[in-house]
Amino acid sequence: MWINDKNSLIRIAASEADLLASQRLRYRVFVEEFGAEGPGVDHKNKLETDQFDKWFDHLVLIDTRRDEKSLDHVIGVYRLLRGDIAKKCGFYSESEYDLKPLVSSGRSVLELGRSCVHPEYRGGTSMFQLWNGLAEYVLFYSIDVLFGVASFQGVDIDLLSQPLSYLHHHHLAPSGLRVRVHDTHYEEMNRIPESQIDQRSAMVATPALIKAYLRLGGYVGDGAFIDRDFKTVDVCVLMDTKRMSERHRQYYERNRATA
């Protein structure tokens, strides 16, 4: 699967260079930019890795003008794990969330993660191109539900009372898909009464990626998780592809027909 657009190329990582360049980009964004640490951080080689990388498909956005030999060519990445593959290795987010409602639903699921774009390419079409590739992937594998951890920067959860409470009151997943943070790490999202939520402030404080998921009809799971290694507060976002608006559905089908 690939999409070619002038100086950019979207494909599933096709070589070791693609994978290493993805891990190099993750290091630049998550470690150098946001201060992440943990056992998968390789400062010597400037790579961010973990044991799940070998199981995930890596959807990469490539600038064909950049040097592949220096691992500089990947400018955007999404990590994708289908439910049938996860039977062999488990899901990444299982360490944070009880996924039983999702796994037992009998539906085809896809876990998303490690999404990032090179700082020099933000604000343009890069994220749109990645979503274009993701839509192609979803259609090809007939995925019913997308899910994955999405993050707020920082670990002071009290500073996130407005956005977390807004998500809880307005976008909580239905019971059939409502995954929940494990009890040992559960942080309440319902932190202030609904009547005290300033919707504008809540949305300003919500990362763009989470807002994009919500616009596609996304939900959030029950509870937040504080990731000390990545220095983030995580929520689990879920998207039922059958719930997407007709406008987005037509866009995906049109994209599939012309790919």
Coordinates of C-alpha atoms in Angstrom, one line a residue:
M1 CA 0.0 0.0 0.0
W2 CA 1.4 3.4 -0.9
I3 CA 0.3 6.9 -1.9
N4 CA 2.6 9.1 -3.9
D5 CA 2.2 12.9 -4.0
K6 CA 5.0 14.9 -5.6
N7 CA 7.8 15.1 -3.0
S8 CA 6.1 12.9 -0.4
L9 CA 5.4 9.2 -0.2
I10 CA 3.2 7.3 2.2
R11 CA 3.7 3.5 2.7
I12 CA 4.0 0.8 5.3
A13 CA 7.7 0.7 6.4
A14 CA 9.3 -1.4 3.7
S15 CA 12.9 -1.7 5.0
E16 CA 15.1 -1.6 8.1
A17 CA 16.0 2.0 7.1
D18 CA 12.3 3.0 7.2
L19 CA 11.9 1.5 10.7
L20 CA 15.1 3.0 12.1
A21 CA 14.1 6.4 10.6
S22 CA 10.7 6.1 12.3
Q23 CA 12.4 5.4 15.6
R24 CA 14.8 8.3 15.0
L25 CA 11.8 10.6 14.4
R26 CA 10.1 9.3 17.6
Y27 CA 13.3 10.1 19.5
R28 CA 13.4 13.6 18.1
V29 CA 9.8 14.3 19.1
F30 CA 9.1 12.3 22.2
V31 CA 12.6 12.4 23.8
E32 CA 14.3 15.6 22.6
E33 CA 11.1 17.7 22.4
F34 CA 8.9 16.4 25.2
G35 CA 11.5 14.8 27.5
A36 CA 10.4 11.2 27.4
E37 CA 12.5 8.6 29.1
G38 CA 12.3 4.8 29.7
P39 CA 13.9 1.5 28.8
G40 CA 13.4 2.0 25.1
V41 CA 15.2 5.3 24.8
D42 CA 18.6 4.9 23.1
H43 CA 20.4 8.1 23.6
K44 CA 23.6 6.9 21.8
N45 CA 21.9 6.1 18.5
K46 CA 19.0 8.6 19.0
L47 CA 16.3 6.0 18.8
E48 CA 13.0 5.5 20.7
T49 CA 12.0 1.9 20.6
D50 CA 10.1 -0.8 22.5
Q51 CA 9.3 -4.5 22.3
F52 CA 6.2 -4.0 20.3
D53 CA 7.9 -2.4 17.2
K54 CA 8.5 -5.8 15.6
W55 CA 4.7 -6.5 15.6
F56 CA 3.3 -3.2 14.5
D57 CA 3.0 -2.0 11.0
H58 CA 4.6 1.4 10.7
L59 CA 2.8 3.8 8.4
V60 CA 5.4 6.3 7.3
L61 CA 5.3 9.6 5.6
I62 CA 8.5 10.2 3.6
D63 CA 10.0 13.3 2.1
T64 CA 11.7 11.9 -1.0
R65 CA 14.1 14.8 -1.1
R66 CA 15.7 13.8 2.3
D67 CA 18.6 11.4 2.7
E68 CA 17.5 7.8 3.4
K69 CA 21.0 6.7 4.3
S70 CA 21.2 9.1 7.2
L71 CA 17.8 8.0 8.4
D72 CA 16.4 11.5 7.8
H73 CA 13.7 10.6 5.3
V74 CA 10.7 9.8 7.5
I75 CA 8.9 13.0 8.5
G76 CA 5.7 11.4 10.0
V77 CA 4.7 8.1 11.4
Y78 CA 1.8 6.1 12.8
R79 CA 2.2 2.7 14.5
L80 CA -0.6 0.3 13.7
L81 CA -1.5 -3.1 15.3
R82 CA -4.4 -5.2 14.1
G83 CA -6.3 -7.4 16.5
D84 CA -5.4 -10.6 14.7
I85 CA -1.7 -9.8 15.2
A86 CA -2.2 -8.7 18.8
K87 CA -3.3 -12.3 19.7
K88 CA 0.4 -13.1 19.4
C89 CA 1.9 -10.2 21.3
G90 CA -0.9 -8.3 23.2
F91 CA -1.8 -4.7 22.8
Y92 CA 0.6 -1.9 23.8
S93 CA -2.2 -0.1 25.8
E94 CA -3.1 -3.2 27.8
S95 CA -0.5 -2.1 30.4
E96 CA -2.7 1.0 31.0
Y97 CA -6.2 -0.1 30.2
D98 CA -8.5 -3.1 30.7
L99 CA -9.4 -3.8 27.1
K100 CA -11.8 -6.7 27.7
P101 CA -14.9 -4.8 26.5
L102 CA -13.2 -4.1 23.2
V103 CA -11.5 -7.4 22.7
S104 CA -14.6 -9.4 23.5
S105 CA -16.8 -7.3 21.2
G106 CA -16.1 -9.6 18.2
R107 CA -15.3 -6.6 16.0
S108 CA -12.2 -6.0 13.9
V109 CA -9.9 -3.6 15.9
L110 CA -6.8 -1.6 15.1
E111 CA -4.6 0.0 17.8
L112 CA -3.0 3.3 16.9
G113 CA 0.1 4.7 18.6
R114 CA 3.4 6.7 18.5
S115 CA 1.9 9.2 16.1
C116 CA 4.2 12.1 15.4
V117 CA 5.3 14.6 12.7
H118 CA 8.7 16.3 12.3
P119 CA 8.6 19.8 13.7
E120 CA 9.5 21.4 10.4
Y121 CA 6.4 19.8 8.7
R122 CA 3.7 20.7 11.2
G123 CA 0.9 23.0 10.3
G124 CA 0.8 21.9 6.7
T125 CA -0.6 18.8 5.0
S126 CA 1.5 16.2 6.8
M127 CA -1.1 15.0 9.3
F128 CA -3.7 15.0 6.6
Q129 CA -1.5 12.8 4.4
L130 CA -1.0 10.4 7.3
W131 CA -4.7 10.2 7.9
N132 CA -5.1 9.6 4.2
G133 CA -2.9 6.6 4.5
L134 CA -4.6 5.5 7.6
A135 CA -8.0 5.6 5.9
E136 CA -6.6 3.4 3.1
Y137 CA -5.3 0.9 5.7
V138 CA -8.6 0.9 7.5
L139 CA -10.6 0.2 4.4
F140 CA -8.1 -2.5 3.1
Y141 CA -8.3 -4.5 6.4
S142 CA -12.1 -3.8 7.0
I143 CA -11.4 -2.3 10.5
D144 CA -14.5 -1.7 12.7
V145 CA -12.9 0.1 15.6
L146 CA -9.8 2.2 16.0
F147 CA -8.3 2.9 19.4
G148 CA -5.2 4.0 21.1
V149 CA -3.6 6.1 23.8
A150 CA -3.6 9.9 23.1
S151 CA -1.7 12.2 25.4
F152 CA -1.7 15.6 27.1
Q153 CA 1.7 16.9 27.8
G154 CA 2.7 17.1 31.5
V155 CA 1.9 15.0 34.5
D156 CA 0.0 17.5 36.7
I157 CA -3.5 16.2 36.3
D158 CA -5.1 19.0 38.2
L159 CA -4.1 21.4 35.5
L160 CA -6.1 19.3 33.1
S161 CA -9.4 19.3 35.1
Q162 CA -11.2 21.3 32.4
P163 CA -10.4 19.2 29.3
L164 CA -10.6 15.9 31.1
S165 CA -13.9 16.7 32.7
Y166 CA -15.2 17.9 29.3
L167 CA -14.2 14.6 27.6
H168 CA -15.8 12.6 30.4
H169 CA -19.2 14.5 30.3
H170 CA -19.4 14.8 26.5
H171 CA -17.4 12.0 24.8
L172 CA -17.4 9.0 27.1
A173 CA -17.6 5.7 25.2
P174 CA -20.7 3.6 25.3
S175 CA -20.6 0.7 27.7
G176 CA -19.9 -1.9 24.9
L177 CA -16.6 -0.1 24.1
R178 CA -15.8 1.6 27.4
V179 CA -12.3 0.4 28.3
R180 CA -11.1 1.5 31.7
V181 CA -7.7 2.3 33.3
H182 CA -6.5 -0.5 35.6
D183 CA -7.5 0.2 39.2
T184 CA -3.9 0.6 40.4
H185 CA -3.3 3.5 38.0
Y186 CA -6.8 4.9 37.7
E187 CA -7.1 8.7 37.6
E188 CA -10.6 10.2 37.7
M189 CA -11.5 12.3 34.6
N190 CA -14.7 13.6 36.1
R191 CA -12.9 16.2 38.2
I192 CA -15.3 19.2 38.1
P193 CA -19.1 19.4 37.7
E194 CA -20.4 19.7 34.2
S195 CA -21.9 23.1 35.0
Q196 CA -18.4 24.5 35.8
I197 CA -16.8 23.5 32.6
D198 CA -15.7 26.3 30.2
Q199 CA -16.0 24.5 26.9
R200 CA -13.8 27.0 25.1
S201 CA -11.0 26.7 27.7
A202 CA -11.4 22.9 27.7
M203 CA -11.0 22.6 23.9
V204 CA -8.1 25.0 23.8
A205 CA -6.3 22.8 26.3
T206 CA -7.0 19.6 24.3
P207 CA -4.3 18.5 21.9
A208 CA -5.1 18.8 18.2
L209 CA -4.9 15.1 17.6
I210 CA -7.5 14.3 20.2
K211 CA -9.8 17.0 18.8
A212 CA -9.4 15.5 15.3
Y213 CA -10.5 12.1 16.7
L214 CA -13.5 13.7 18.3
R215 CA -14.5 15.3 15.0
L216 CA -14.6 11.9 13.4
G217 CA -17.0 10.7 16.1
G218 CA -14.4 9.5 18.6
Y219 CA -15.0 8.5 22.2
V220 CA -12.8 8.3 25.3
G221 CA -12.4 5.4 27.7
D222 CA -13.0 5.6 31.5
G223 CA -10.2 7.3 33.4
A224 CA -6.8 8.8 32.7
F225 CA -3.4 7.3 33.1
I226 CA -0.2 9.2 34.2
D227 CA 2.7 8.0 32.1
R228 CA 5.8 9.1 34.1
D229 CA 8.3 7.9 31.5
F230 CA 6.7 9.9 28.7
K231 CA 5.7 12.7 31.0
T232 CA 2.1 12.7 29.8
V233 CA -1.4 12.2 31.0
D234 CA -3.0 9.6 28.7
V235 CA -6.6 9.0 27.6
C236 CA -7.8 6.1 25.4
V237 CA -9.6 7.3 22.3
L238 CA -11.9 5.0 20.4
M239 CA -13.5 5.4 17.0
D240 CA -16.3 3.3 15.7
T241 CA -16.0 3.4 11.9
K242 CA -19.7 2.9 11.5
R243 CA -20.3 6.0 13.5
M244 CA -18.3 8.3 11.3
S245 CA -20.2 11.0 9.6
E246 CA -21.5 10.3 6.0
R247 CA -19.2 13.1 4.8
H248 CA -16.1 11.4 6.1
R249 CA -17.3 8.0 4.9
Q250 CA -17.8 9.4 1.4
Y251 CA -14.3 10.9 1.6
Y252 CA -12.7 7.6 2.6
E253 CA -14.6 5.7 -0.1
R254 CA -13.6 8.2 -2.7
N255 CA -10.0 8.0 -1.6
R256 CA -10.1 4.2 -1.8
A257 CA -11.6 4.3 -5.3
T258 CA -8.8 6.6 -6.6
A259 CA -5.8 5.0 -4.8

